[in-house]
XYZ file of C-alpha atoms in Angstrom:
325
model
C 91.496 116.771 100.642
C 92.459 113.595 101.190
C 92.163 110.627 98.965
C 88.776 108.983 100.001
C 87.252 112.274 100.555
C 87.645 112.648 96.859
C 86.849 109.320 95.861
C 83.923 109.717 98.448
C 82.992 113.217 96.535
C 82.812 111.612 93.314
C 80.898 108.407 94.324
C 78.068 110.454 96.060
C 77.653 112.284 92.795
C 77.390 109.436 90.442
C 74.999 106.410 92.464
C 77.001 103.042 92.264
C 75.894 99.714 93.764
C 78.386 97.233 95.168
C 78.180 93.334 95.823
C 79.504 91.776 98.727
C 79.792 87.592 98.194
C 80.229 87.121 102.092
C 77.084 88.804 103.298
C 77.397 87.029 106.651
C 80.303 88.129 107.668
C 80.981 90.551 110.148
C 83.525 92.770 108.656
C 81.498 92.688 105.755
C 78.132 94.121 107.667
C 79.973 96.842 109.826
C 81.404 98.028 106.327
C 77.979 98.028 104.939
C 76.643 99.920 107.826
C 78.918 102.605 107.483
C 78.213 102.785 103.378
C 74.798 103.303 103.864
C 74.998 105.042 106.665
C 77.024 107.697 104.855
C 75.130 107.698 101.704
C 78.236 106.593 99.543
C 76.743 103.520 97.869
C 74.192 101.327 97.450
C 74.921 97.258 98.602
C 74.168 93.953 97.607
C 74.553 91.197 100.405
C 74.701 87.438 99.022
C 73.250 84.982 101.507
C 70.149 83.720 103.315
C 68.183 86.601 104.144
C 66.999 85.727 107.668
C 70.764 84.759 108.260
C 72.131 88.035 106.822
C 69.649 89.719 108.810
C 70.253 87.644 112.438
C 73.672 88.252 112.164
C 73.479 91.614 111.514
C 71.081 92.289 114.512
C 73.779 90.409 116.553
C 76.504 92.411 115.389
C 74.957 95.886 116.010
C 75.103 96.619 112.215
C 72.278 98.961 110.449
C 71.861 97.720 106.845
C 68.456 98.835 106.090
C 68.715 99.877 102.306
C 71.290 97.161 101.470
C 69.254 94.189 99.245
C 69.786 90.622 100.099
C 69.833 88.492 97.374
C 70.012 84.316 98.409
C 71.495 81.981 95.415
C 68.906 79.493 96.483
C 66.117 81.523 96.265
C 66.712 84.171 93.583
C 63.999 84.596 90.950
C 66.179 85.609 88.069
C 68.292 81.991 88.664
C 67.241 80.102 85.266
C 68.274 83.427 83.385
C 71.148 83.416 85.108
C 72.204 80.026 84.413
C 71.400 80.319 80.758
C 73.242 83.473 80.530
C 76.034 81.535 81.859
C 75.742 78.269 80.063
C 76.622 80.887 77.119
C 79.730 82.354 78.291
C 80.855 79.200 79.337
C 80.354 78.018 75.778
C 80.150 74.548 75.604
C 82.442 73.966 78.783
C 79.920 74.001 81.572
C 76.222 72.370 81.593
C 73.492 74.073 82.879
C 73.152 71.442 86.016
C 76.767 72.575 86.288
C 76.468 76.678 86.186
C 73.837 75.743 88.395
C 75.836 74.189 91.223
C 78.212 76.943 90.332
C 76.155 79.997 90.765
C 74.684 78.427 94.242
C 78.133 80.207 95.526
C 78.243 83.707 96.596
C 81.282 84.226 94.534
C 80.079 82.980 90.857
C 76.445 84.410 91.790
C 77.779 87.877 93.108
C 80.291 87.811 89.584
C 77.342 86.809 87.691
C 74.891 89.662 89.192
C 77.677 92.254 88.037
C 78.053 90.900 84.441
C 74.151 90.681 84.054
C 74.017 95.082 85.033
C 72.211 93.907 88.677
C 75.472 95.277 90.267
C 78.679 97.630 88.727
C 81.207 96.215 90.887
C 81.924 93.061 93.378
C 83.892 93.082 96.731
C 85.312 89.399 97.823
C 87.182 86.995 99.107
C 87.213 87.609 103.423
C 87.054 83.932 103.884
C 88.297 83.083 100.817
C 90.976 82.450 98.422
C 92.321 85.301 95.873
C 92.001 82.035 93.354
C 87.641 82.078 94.513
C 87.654 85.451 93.562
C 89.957 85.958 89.990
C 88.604 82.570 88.797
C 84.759 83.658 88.223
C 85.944 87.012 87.308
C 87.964 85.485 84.398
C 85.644 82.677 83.519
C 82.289 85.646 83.504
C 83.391 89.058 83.365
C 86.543 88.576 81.383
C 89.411 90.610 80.590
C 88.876 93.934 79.006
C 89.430 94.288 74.452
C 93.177 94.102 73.792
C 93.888 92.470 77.319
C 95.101 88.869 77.793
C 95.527 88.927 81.642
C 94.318 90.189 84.503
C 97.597 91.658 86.913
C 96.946 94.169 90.114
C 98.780 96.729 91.555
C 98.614 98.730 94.987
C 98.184 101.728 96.268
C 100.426 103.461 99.100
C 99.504 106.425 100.623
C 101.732 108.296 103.065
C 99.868 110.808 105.105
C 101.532 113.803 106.189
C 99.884 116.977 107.696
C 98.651 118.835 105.199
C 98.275 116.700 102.667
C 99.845 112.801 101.328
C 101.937 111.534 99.307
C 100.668 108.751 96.570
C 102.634 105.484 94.925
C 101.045 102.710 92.429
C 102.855 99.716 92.692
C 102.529 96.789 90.529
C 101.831 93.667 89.961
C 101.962 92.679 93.380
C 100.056 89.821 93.695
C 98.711 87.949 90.527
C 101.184 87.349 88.209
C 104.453 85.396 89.249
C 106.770 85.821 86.015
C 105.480 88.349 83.794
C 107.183 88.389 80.463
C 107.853 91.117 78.407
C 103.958 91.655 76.770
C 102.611 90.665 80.182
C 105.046 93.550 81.730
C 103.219 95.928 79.058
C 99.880 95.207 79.987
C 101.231 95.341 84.093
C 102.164 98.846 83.404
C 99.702 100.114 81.455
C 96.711 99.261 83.877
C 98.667 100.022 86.296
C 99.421 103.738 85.173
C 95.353 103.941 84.421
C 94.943 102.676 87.948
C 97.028 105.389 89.387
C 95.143 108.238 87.300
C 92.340 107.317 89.251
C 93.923 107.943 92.657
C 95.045 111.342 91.775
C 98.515 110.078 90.313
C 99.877 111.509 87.378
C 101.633 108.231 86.787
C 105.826 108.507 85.826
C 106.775 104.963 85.601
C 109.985 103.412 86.382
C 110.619 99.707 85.138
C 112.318 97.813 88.191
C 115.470 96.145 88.163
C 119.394 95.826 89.779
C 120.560 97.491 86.698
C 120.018 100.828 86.117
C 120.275 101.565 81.976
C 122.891 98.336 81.408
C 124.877 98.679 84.829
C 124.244 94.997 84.887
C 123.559 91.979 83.000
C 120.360 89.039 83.255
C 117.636 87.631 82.015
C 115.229 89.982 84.204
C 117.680 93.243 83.083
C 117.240 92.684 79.505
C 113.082 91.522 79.814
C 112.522 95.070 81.910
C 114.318 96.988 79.409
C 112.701 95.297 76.545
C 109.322 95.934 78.655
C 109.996 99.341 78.536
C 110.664 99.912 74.841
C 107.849 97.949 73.938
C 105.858 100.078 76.399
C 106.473 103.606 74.520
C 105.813 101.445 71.259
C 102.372 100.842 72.886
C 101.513 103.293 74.351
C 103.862 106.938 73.291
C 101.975 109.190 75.856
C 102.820 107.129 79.158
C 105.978 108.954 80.774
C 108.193 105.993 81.377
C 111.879 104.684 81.602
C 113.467 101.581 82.540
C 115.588 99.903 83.617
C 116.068 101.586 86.875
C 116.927 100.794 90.023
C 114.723 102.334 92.722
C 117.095 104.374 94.251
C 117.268 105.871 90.816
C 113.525 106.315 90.106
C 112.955 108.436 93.067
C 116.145 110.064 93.992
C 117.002 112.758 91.524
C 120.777 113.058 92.809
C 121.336 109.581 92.679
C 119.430 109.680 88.992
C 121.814 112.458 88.001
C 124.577 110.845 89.564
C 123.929 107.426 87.088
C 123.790 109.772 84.677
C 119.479 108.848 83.944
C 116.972 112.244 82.689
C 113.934 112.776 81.830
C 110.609 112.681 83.499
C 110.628 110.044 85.096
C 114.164 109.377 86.602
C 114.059 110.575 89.877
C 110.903 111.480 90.587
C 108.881 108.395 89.811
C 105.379 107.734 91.525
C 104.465 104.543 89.377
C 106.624 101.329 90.082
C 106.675 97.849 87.949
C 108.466 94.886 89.467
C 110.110 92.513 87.394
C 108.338 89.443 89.169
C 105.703 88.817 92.024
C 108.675 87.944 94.370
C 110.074 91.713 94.015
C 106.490 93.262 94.296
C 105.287 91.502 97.267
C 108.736 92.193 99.357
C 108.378 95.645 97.492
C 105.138 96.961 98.458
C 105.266 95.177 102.050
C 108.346 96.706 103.087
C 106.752 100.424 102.090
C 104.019 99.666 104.082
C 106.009 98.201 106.950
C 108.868 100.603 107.206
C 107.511 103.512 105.283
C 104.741 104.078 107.469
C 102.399 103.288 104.101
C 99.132 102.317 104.054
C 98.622 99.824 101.515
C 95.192 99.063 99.246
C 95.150 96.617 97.521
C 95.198 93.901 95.830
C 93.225 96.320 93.005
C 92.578 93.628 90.272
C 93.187 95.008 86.714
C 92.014 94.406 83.197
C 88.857 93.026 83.759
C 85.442 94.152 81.867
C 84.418 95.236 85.563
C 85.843 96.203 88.523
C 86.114 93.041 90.781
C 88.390 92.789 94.122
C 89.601 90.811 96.518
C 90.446 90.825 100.042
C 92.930 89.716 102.730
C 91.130 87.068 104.400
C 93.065 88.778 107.531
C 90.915 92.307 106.715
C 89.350 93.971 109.634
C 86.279 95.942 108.752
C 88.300 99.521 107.764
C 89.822 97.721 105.125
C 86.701 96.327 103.611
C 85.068 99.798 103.601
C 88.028 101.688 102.317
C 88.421 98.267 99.631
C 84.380 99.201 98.672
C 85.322 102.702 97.977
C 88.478 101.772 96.104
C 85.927 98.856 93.656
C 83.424 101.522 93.085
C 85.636 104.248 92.106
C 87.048 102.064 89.216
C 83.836 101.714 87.978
């Protein structure tokens, strides 16, 4: 079974409704079509309703069953902008939350903090920023978190079956220090749970256990003995090269044991600048495919997509955001 067959399993047993912010957009609508149209889900659209609808006659989409909800013409607005004038806590008037929630992406956040939705889908025509920044401001991060990070998924199909990688944080946060680092991992390891992993986690570096000396040698093996502090259960082991977390020769051969050295399925950069290269060049040159950005941390699951997404990637994104919920 592959992996969306069993995320597709689980999702058909246990009814979960998703928000799209862009409900316009093609991509978005042929995605929707083939949600519905496969039972999987149930869909929110943000946007005019006779618009959402025109477009997705033109577009040869089906979306009966998916509600439209319009900002400008939602009954449940004033709630909504007194729920949010609270959150906001002093920092936003109501004329403001107003203005705010007229936008598909702080109305679609707001619709999943308020139980109309579990989980929000965002960001083909816009920013990453568009989508974390209502997420943080509404939904916030989870008890005991203090940032939101991401990680990706890689899948490598072979016949017969795949082979599954978490990789993290590849897109949110640019230096992570040492705490931050914990946090990375530790989402990142729950992530991977949830995509069949049974996370081993190697800490990133150029050193391998001292080999060499910097600033980002000694913060990833700080990282990682603050990590089994935290959290004793997680297999996990740093620093290590990569050649060293998945290559139990060379592991053995730089003298590293345990669970994790050679055979790790769970990888933590040191910066965004090692996880972007990192995860691109797997996907690239491994022959990968790579989901993700899978935002972490956060009271509810809220994602983001490449404004370069065709309409695959936004359905396989939907099944991703409603698994984590």
């Amino acid at each position: 079974m592959s992996m969306f067959d069993g995320l597709i399993s689980k999702l058909k047993e246990e009814s979960r409704t998703i928000v799209f912010t862009e409900g316009t957009d093609r991509r978005i609508l042929e995605a929707t079509s083939r949600l519905l149209g496969s039972h999987i889900m149930d869909v929110v659209l943000v946007g005019n309703v006779e618009a959402v609808k025109e477009a997705a006659n033109s577009y040869g989409c089906r979306i009966d069953g998916a509600e439209i909800l319009d900002p400008e013409t939602y009954e449940g607005m004033d709630e909504m902008v007194n729920t949010m004038v609270e959150l906001r806590k002093g920092k936003m008037t109501a004329e403001q939350c107003k203005e705010s929630l007229l936008k598909g992406n702080y109305f679609g956040t707001m619709l999943v903090k308020m139980g109309k939705a579990d989980c929000l889908l965002g960001g083909a025509t816009y920013s990453t920023a568009d989508t974390v920044r209502p997420a943080l401001q509404l939904i916030k991060t989870k008890p005991g978190n203090k940032i939101v990070s991401s990680c990706f998924i890689l899948v490598h199909e072979f016949v017969g079956g795949d082979v599954r990688l978490a990789m993290g944080d590849c897109a949110i946060n640019i230096d992570p220090n040492e705490d931050e680092l914990v946090e990375i991992a530790v989402e990142t390891a729950k992530t991977a749970e949830i995509f069949g992993i049974d996370p081993r986690v190697a800490m990133l570096s150029y050193s391998t256990k001292g080999s060499g000396k910097g600033d980002t040698v000694t913060k990833m093996a700080n990282a990682t003995a603050k990590i089994k502090e935290a959290a004793p259960f997680l297999k996990v082991d740093g620093e290590l090269q990569f050649d060293a977390a998945v290559n139990p020769t060379v592991a053995e051969t730089k003298h590293v044991g345990g669970e994790v050295a050679g055979q790790a399925n769970t990888f933590i950069f040191p910066n965004i600048n090692a996880g972007n290269i990192g995860y691109k060049i797997a996907q690239r040159l491994g022959n990968c495919a790579a989901y993700g950005p899978i935002l972490q941390g956060l009271n509810a699951p809220i994602n983001d997509l490449s404004r370069g997404c065709d309409a695959d990637e936004v359905y396989k994104m939907a099944i991703i955001t409603a698994a984590l919920s």
